[in-house]
GROMACS .gro file of C-alpha atoms in nm:
model
  272
    1MET     CA    1  -6.383   6.215  -3.974
    2LYS     CA    2  -6.098   6.258  -3.733
    3ARG     CA    3  -6.232   5.968  -3.521
    4SER     CA    4  -6.249   5.757  -3.832
    5LEU     CA    5  -5.890   5.830  -3.918
    6SER     CA    6  -5.780   5.778  -3.544
    7GLY     CA    7  -5.926   5.448  -3.539
    8ILE     CA    8  -5.784   5.329  -3.867
    9PHE     CA    9  -5.434   5.440  -3.764
   10ALA     CA   10  -5.460   5.245  -3.424
   11ALA     CA   11  -5.570   4.920  -3.624
   12LEU     CA   12  -5.270   4.952  -3.864
   13LEU     CA   13  -5.030   5.016  -3.572
   14ILE     CA   14  -5.147   4.700  -3.384
   15THR     CA   15  -5.130   4.502  -3.712
   16SER     CA   16  -4.793   4.582  -3.775
   17ASN     CA   17  -4.674   4.526  -3.415
   18ALA     CA   18  -4.813   4.175  -3.430
   19PHE     CA   19  -4.641   4.118  -3.775
   20ALA     CA   20  -4.311   4.219  -3.644
   21ALA     CA   21  -4.348   3.981  -3.348
   22ASP     CA   22  -4.412   3.708  -3.573
   23LEU     CA   23  -4.080   3.768  -3.760
   24ALA     CA   24  -3.878   3.791  -3.445
   25PRO     CA   25  -3.696   3.479  -3.333
   26GLU     CA   26  -3.830   3.314  -3.032
   27PRO     CA   27  -3.582   3.273  -2.745
   28VAL     CA   28  -3.459   2.908  -2.710
   29PRO     CA   29  -3.433   2.812  -2.326
   30GLU     CA   30  -3.086   2.735  -2.231
   31MET     CA   31  -3.020   2.371  -2.174
   32PRO     CA   32  -2.811   2.279  -1.875
   33PRO     CA   33  -2.465   2.149  -1.953
   34GLU     CA   34  -2.432   1.776  -2.009
   35VAL     CA   35  -2.270   1.602  -1.722
   36VAL     CA   36  -1.988   1.355  -1.829
   37VAL     CA   37  -1.907   1.093  -1.573
   38THR     CA   38  -1.566   0.947  -1.653
   39GLU     CA   39  -1.469   0.620  -1.497
   40ALA     CA   40  -1.125   0.605  -1.345
   41THR     CA   41  -0.969   0.296  -1.544
   42GLY     CA   42  -0.615   0.229  -1.666
   43TRP     CA   43  -0.272   0.136  -1.581
   44TYR     CA   44  -0.074   0.300  -1.285
   45LEU     CA   45   0.257   0.309  -1.110
   46ARG     CA   46   0.282   0.335  -0.739
   47GLY     CA   47   0.572   0.404  -0.475
   48ASP     CA   48   0.575   0.362  -0.088
   49VAL     CA   49   0.793   0.440   0.193
   50GLY     CA   50   0.696   0.335   0.551
   51TYR     CA   51   0.802   0.195   0.884
   52GLY     CA   52   0.768  -0.145   1.013
   53TRP     CA   53   0.707  -0.301   1.373
   54PRO     CA   54   0.800  -0.669   1.337
   55ASP     CA   55   0.664  -0.936   1.572
   56LEU     CA   56   0.887  -1.223   1.582
   57ARG     CA   57   0.702  -1.547   1.669
   58GLY     CA   58   1.009  -1.695   1.837
   59ALA     CA   59   1.333  -1.880   1.738
   60SER     CA   60   1.468  -2.224   1.816
   61TYR     CA   61   1.813  -2.407   1.774
   62PHE     CA   62   1.960  -2.743   1.815
   63GLN     CA   63   2.179  -2.759   2.143
   64GLY     CA   64   2.462  -3.004   2.133
   65SER     CA   65   2.257  -3.266   1.938
   66ASN     CA   66   2.034  -3.277   1.652
   67ALA     CA   67   1.788  -3.467   1.858
   68SER     CA   68   1.750  -3.186   2.111
   69GLU     CA   69   1.584  -2.854   1.970
   70VAL     CA   70   1.513  -2.584   2.226
   71ASP     CA   71   1.379  -2.238   2.208
   72PHE     CA   72   1.559  -1.918   2.267
   73GLN     CA   73   1.514  -1.770   2.611
   74THR     CA   74   1.457  -1.432   2.457
   75ALA     CA   75   1.395  -1.340   2.077
   76ASP     CA   76   1.337  -0.986   1.960
   77LEU     CA   77   1.343  -0.823   1.624
   78ARG     CA   78   1.373  -0.442   1.606
   79ASP     CA   79   1.186  -0.185   1.400
   80ALA     CA   80   1.292  -0.089   1.046
   81PHE     CA   81   1.222   0.135   0.752
   82THR     CA   82   1.039   0.002   0.438
   83GLY     CA   83   1.003   0.086   0.074
   84GLY     CA   84   0.839  -0.037  -0.235
   85VAL     CA   85   0.729   0.007  -0.603
   86GLY     CA   86   0.451  -0.159  -0.805
   87VAL     CA   87   0.252  -0.167  -1.118
   88GLY     CA   88  -0.144  -0.190  -1.117
   89TYR     CA   89  -0.453  -0.167  -1.313
   90GLN     CA   90  -0.765   0.037  -1.200
   91VAL     CA   91  -1.037  -0.190  -1.314
   92ASN     CA   92  -1.324   0.051  -1.236
   93ASN     CA   93  -1.406   0.320  -0.969
   94TYR     CA   94  -1.440   0.028  -0.704
   95PHE     CA   95  -1.187  -0.229  -0.781
   96ARG     CA   96  -0.806  -0.222  -0.857
   97THR     CA   97  -0.514  -0.479  -0.848
   98ASP     CA   98  -0.135  -0.436  -0.848
   99LEU     CA   99   0.190  -0.630  -0.831
  100THR     CA  100   0.441  -0.482  -0.575
  101LEU     CA  101   0.804  -0.531  -0.482
  102ASP     CA  102   0.880  -0.421  -0.119
  103TYR     CA  103   1.199  -0.406   0.095
  104PHE     CA  104   1.212  -0.454   0.480
  105GLY     CA  105   1.526  -0.399   0.668
  106SER     CA  106   1.770  -0.395   0.802
  107ALA     CA  107   1.608  -0.513   1.130
  108ASP     CA  108   1.841  -0.616   1.421
  109PHE     CA  109   1.788  -0.940   1.608
  110HIS     CA  110   1.864  -0.987   1.990
  111GLY     CA  111   1.838  -1.298   2.165
  112SER     CA  112   1.963  -1.505   2.465
  113THR     CA  113   1.968  -1.860   2.561
  114VAL     CA  114   2.064  -2.042   2.878
  115GLY     CA  115   2.264  -2.361   2.934
  116SER     CA  116   2.616  -2.479   3.004
  117CYS     CA  117   2.951  -2.376   2.853
  118GLY     CA  118   3.323  -2.404   2.905
  119VAL     CA  119   3.392  -2.129   3.148
  120ALA     CA  120   3.087  -2.220   3.389
  121VAL     CA  121   2.803  -2.467   3.450
  122ALA     CA  122   2.550  -2.217   3.419
  123CYS     CA  123   2.584  -1.978   3.123
  124THR     CA  124   2.372  -1.718   2.935
  125SER     CA  125   2.439  -1.637   2.564
  126SER     CA  126   2.395  -1.314   2.395
  127ASP     CA  127   2.298  -1.373   2.012
  128ILE     CA  128   2.317  -1.088   1.780
  129SER     CA  129   2.201  -1.079   1.423
  130SER     CA  130   1.994  -0.908   1.160
  131LEU     CA  131   1.782  -0.959   0.850
  132THR     CA  132   1.666  -0.800   0.558
  133ALA     CA  133   1.363  -0.905   0.337
  134TRP     CA  134   1.204  -0.855  -0.008
  135SER     CA  135   0.845  -0.912  -0.055
  136LEU     CA  136   0.691  -0.994  -0.404
  137MET     CA  137   0.303  -0.975  -0.372
  138ALA     CA  138  -0.001  -0.977  -0.584
  139ASN     CA  139  -0.276  -0.752  -0.432
  140ALA     CA  140  -0.636  -0.663  -0.468
  141TYR     CA  141  -0.833  -0.364  -0.339
  142VAL     CA  142  -1.192  -0.247  -0.306
  143ASP     CA  143  -1.240   0.127  -0.309
  144LEU     CA  144  -1.526   0.212  -0.091
  145GLY     CA  145  -1.656   0.523  -0.262
  146THR     CA  146  -1.503   0.870  -0.301
  147TYR     CA  147  -1.612   1.140  -0.042
  148GLY     CA  148  -1.484   1.466  -0.170
  149TYR     CA  149  -1.109   1.420  -0.263
  150VAL     CA  150  -1.082   1.104  -0.028
  151THR     CA  151  -1.148   0.743  -0.128
  152PRO     CA  152  -1.107   0.479   0.161
  153TYR     CA  153  -1.006   0.121   0.064
  154VAL     CA  154  -0.933  -0.221   0.204
  155GLY     CA  155  -0.731  -0.479   0.020
  156ALA     CA  156  -0.529  -0.816   0.056
  157GLY     CA  157  -0.236  -0.963  -0.102
  158ILE     CA  158  -0.065  -1.300  -0.137
  159GLY     CA  159   0.301  -1.378  -0.239
  160GLY     CA  160   0.624  -1.473  -0.114
  161THR     CA  161   0.913  -1.307   0.092
  162TYR     CA  162   1.280  -1.364   0.048
  163VAL     CA  163   1.424  -1.347   0.404
  164ASN     CA  164   1.797  -1.300   0.421
  165TRP     CA  165   1.969  -1.360   0.786
  166LYS     CA  166   2.306  -1.216   0.836
  167GLY     CA  167   2.576  -1.433   1.051
  168LEU     CA  168   2.452  -1.506   1.411
  169ARG     CA  169   2.731  -1.388   1.665
  170ASN     CA  170   2.695  -1.599   1.987
  171THR     CA  171   2.884  -1.499   2.313
  172SER     CA  172   2.830  -1.719   2.630
  173CYS     CA  173   2.902  -1.587   2.977
  174GLU     CA  174   2.882  -1.710   3.328
  175THR     CA  175   2.518  -1.627   3.449
  176GLY     CA  176   2.572  -1.351   3.707
  177ASN     CA  177   2.925  -1.264   3.590
  178SER     CA  178   2.950  -1.092   3.254
  179SER     CA  179   3.319  -1.076   3.272
  180ASN     CA  180   3.367  -1.455   3.251
  181CYS     CA  181   3.291  -1.541   2.887
  182ASP     CA  182   3.360  -1.775   2.606
  183ASP     CA  183   3.489  -1.680   2.273
  184THR     CA  184   3.248  -1.538   2.012
  185PHE     CA  185   3.139  -1.757   1.754
  186THR     CA  186   2.957  -1.670   1.428
  187HIS     CA  187   2.698  -1.905   1.275
  188ASP     CA  188   2.649  -1.857   0.906
  189GLY     CA  189   2.321  -1.677   0.822
  190LYS     CA  190   2.050  -1.870   0.594
  191SER     CA  191   1.828  -1.714   0.331
  192SER     CA  192   1.510  -1.851   0.189
  193TRP     CA  193   1.170  -1.779   0.010
  194ARG     CA  194   0.873  -1.812   0.242
  195PHE     CA  195   0.494  -1.788   0.181
  196SER     CA  196   0.348  -1.465   0.272
  197TYR     CA  197   0.010  -1.275   0.278
  198ALA     CA  198  -0.091  -0.918   0.351
  199LEU     CA  199  -0.394  -0.730   0.472
  200MET     CA  200  -0.435  -0.353   0.384
  201ALA     CA  201  -0.643  -0.051   0.459
  202GLY     CA  202  -0.606   0.308   0.407
  203ALA     CA  203  -0.725   0.607   0.204
  204THR     CA  204  -0.615   0.770  -0.124
  205ILE     CA  205  -0.633   1.145  -0.177
  206ASP     CA  206  -0.689   1.304  -0.512
  207VAL     CA  207  -0.391   1.553  -0.568
  208THR     CA  208  -0.451   1.591  -0.967
  209CYS     CA  209  -0.669   1.401  -1.208
  210ASN     CA  210  -0.396   1.152  -1.261
  211VAL     CA  211  -0.182   1.169  -0.902
  212LYS     CA  212  -0.327   1.025  -0.593
  213ALA     CA  213  -0.154   1.021  -0.246
  214ASP     CA  214  -0.194   0.698  -0.050
  215VAL     CA  215  -0.190   0.669   0.337
  216GLY     CA  216  -0.250   0.326   0.488
  217TYR     CA  217  -0.158   0.041   0.722
  218ARG     CA  218  -0.030  -0.300   0.600
  219PHE     CA  219  -0.027  -0.624   0.802
  220LEU     CA  220   0.223  -0.864   0.656
  221HIS     CA  221   0.272  -1.227   0.762
  222VAL     CA  222   0.584  -1.419   0.684
  223ASP     CA  223   0.602  -1.804   0.742
  224ASP     CA  224   0.897  -1.967   0.931
  225GLY     CA  225   1.224  -2.066   0.795
  226GLU     CA  226   1.599  -2.143   0.837
  227MET     CA  227   1.775  -1.870   1.026
  228PHE     CA  228   2.147  -1.990   1.092
  229GLY     CA  229   2.390  -2.274   1.061
  230TYR     CA  230   2.592  -2.512   1.279
  231ASN     CA  231   2.919  -2.409   1.471
  232ALA     CA  232   3.079  -2.486   1.802
  233GLY     CA  233   2.825  -2.750   1.927
  234GLY     CA  234   2.528  -2.531   1.860
  235GLY     CA  235   2.270  -2.500   1.558
  236PRO     CA  236   2.132  -2.499   1.319
  237GLY     CA  237   1.868  -2.273   1.414
  238ARG     CA  238   1.523  -2.149   1.264
  239ASP     CA  239   1.276  -1.867   1.341
  240LYS     CA  240   0.909  -1.932   1.374
  241GLY     CA  241   0.821  -1.673   1.125
  242PHE     CA  242   0.716  -1.312   1.203
  243ASN     CA  243   0.438  -1.053   1.124
  244VAL     CA  244   0.487  -0.676   1.043
  245HIS     CA  245   0.277  -0.409   1.121
  246GLU     CA  246   0.345  -0.121   0.879
  247ALA     CA  247   0.272   0.245   0.838
  248ARG     CA  248   0.291   0.351   0.489
  249ILE     CA  249   0.271   0.681   0.288
  250GLY     CA  250   0.300   0.678  -0.093
  251ALA     CA  251   0.181   0.802  -0.437
  252ARG     CA  252   0.006   0.642  -0.742
  253TYR     CA  253   0.020   0.787  -1.097
  254LEU     CA  254  -0.261   0.690  -1.317
  255PHE     CA  255  -0.196   0.685  -1.709
  256GLY     CA  256  -0.465   0.851  -1.907
  257GLY     CA  257  -0.661   0.956  -1.587
  258CYS     CA  258  -0.753   1.316  -1.714
  259ALA     CA  259  -1.057   1.328  -1.916
  260ALA     CA  260  -1.078   1.593  -2.197
  261PRO     CA  261  -1.291   1.892  -2.101
  262TYR     CA  262  -1.650   1.870  -2.246
  263GLU     CA  263  -1.745   2.139  -2.483
  264PRO     CA  264  -2.123   2.152  -2.557
  265PRO     CA  265  -2.233   2.237  -2.913
  266PRO     CA  266  -2.376   2.576  -2.992
  267ALA     CA  267  -2.763   2.603  -2.927
  268PRO     CA  268  -2.936   2.655  -3.266
  269ILE     CA  269  -3.140   2.972  -3.338
  270VAL     CA  270  -3.508   2.887  -3.430
  271TYR     CA  271  -3.708   3.133  -3.639
  272LYS     CA  272  -4.080   3.096  -3.634
   0.00000   0.00000   0.00000
């Protein structure tokens, strides 16, 4: 009799445990959080400062007669600081465009010529001037992928540069005797717009979700144009254009560059 009761009790216990297991909610496997890929698009503002090393491709002037144009014996344009601002649009993660206005100057010009003058048959002149320039450029860039926080890029631009030459001060002295000199004459400086193009390369560094630092190099080509006017039997003169090799550092602010944080919906509880 005791064995029969023990068997019945054991059967009831097993049945109740099985019934309780059927009522308990089955655990729902935790789903991995959804990954949201936000494409960096939108308008941005930029600002840059830099230092430029110009390469003047030469200068010439009319000597005594407009039928006789000769080159300067020496013509050198010194280094200068640069700066600029711009507005652009990030089309996608790999392409962007902007419109920039950049300032170059003031860069000092030092040149010399040889010939005859009032104090001697053989004379060497000292020619001093300077220029400033404003470049208005439309640019396009290709971003070459993001590696951590760094995105390298290449770019190109096309536009115009307004070159403003100051007056050219010309002093001729006897060759080999710098104490025997003519008076100093000043030629009026000339200003003009010139065709320009640029090539860029560099990298952007993510500072925040909408602020990027920019470190790069720019090559700027500026066409030839008028340099100074006529005075005292010499001129006018022109420069043969110049290139600028520029190291730049700056920043871009991307409007709407920060995506809203993703909040996954609560997992449902399933009862079986």
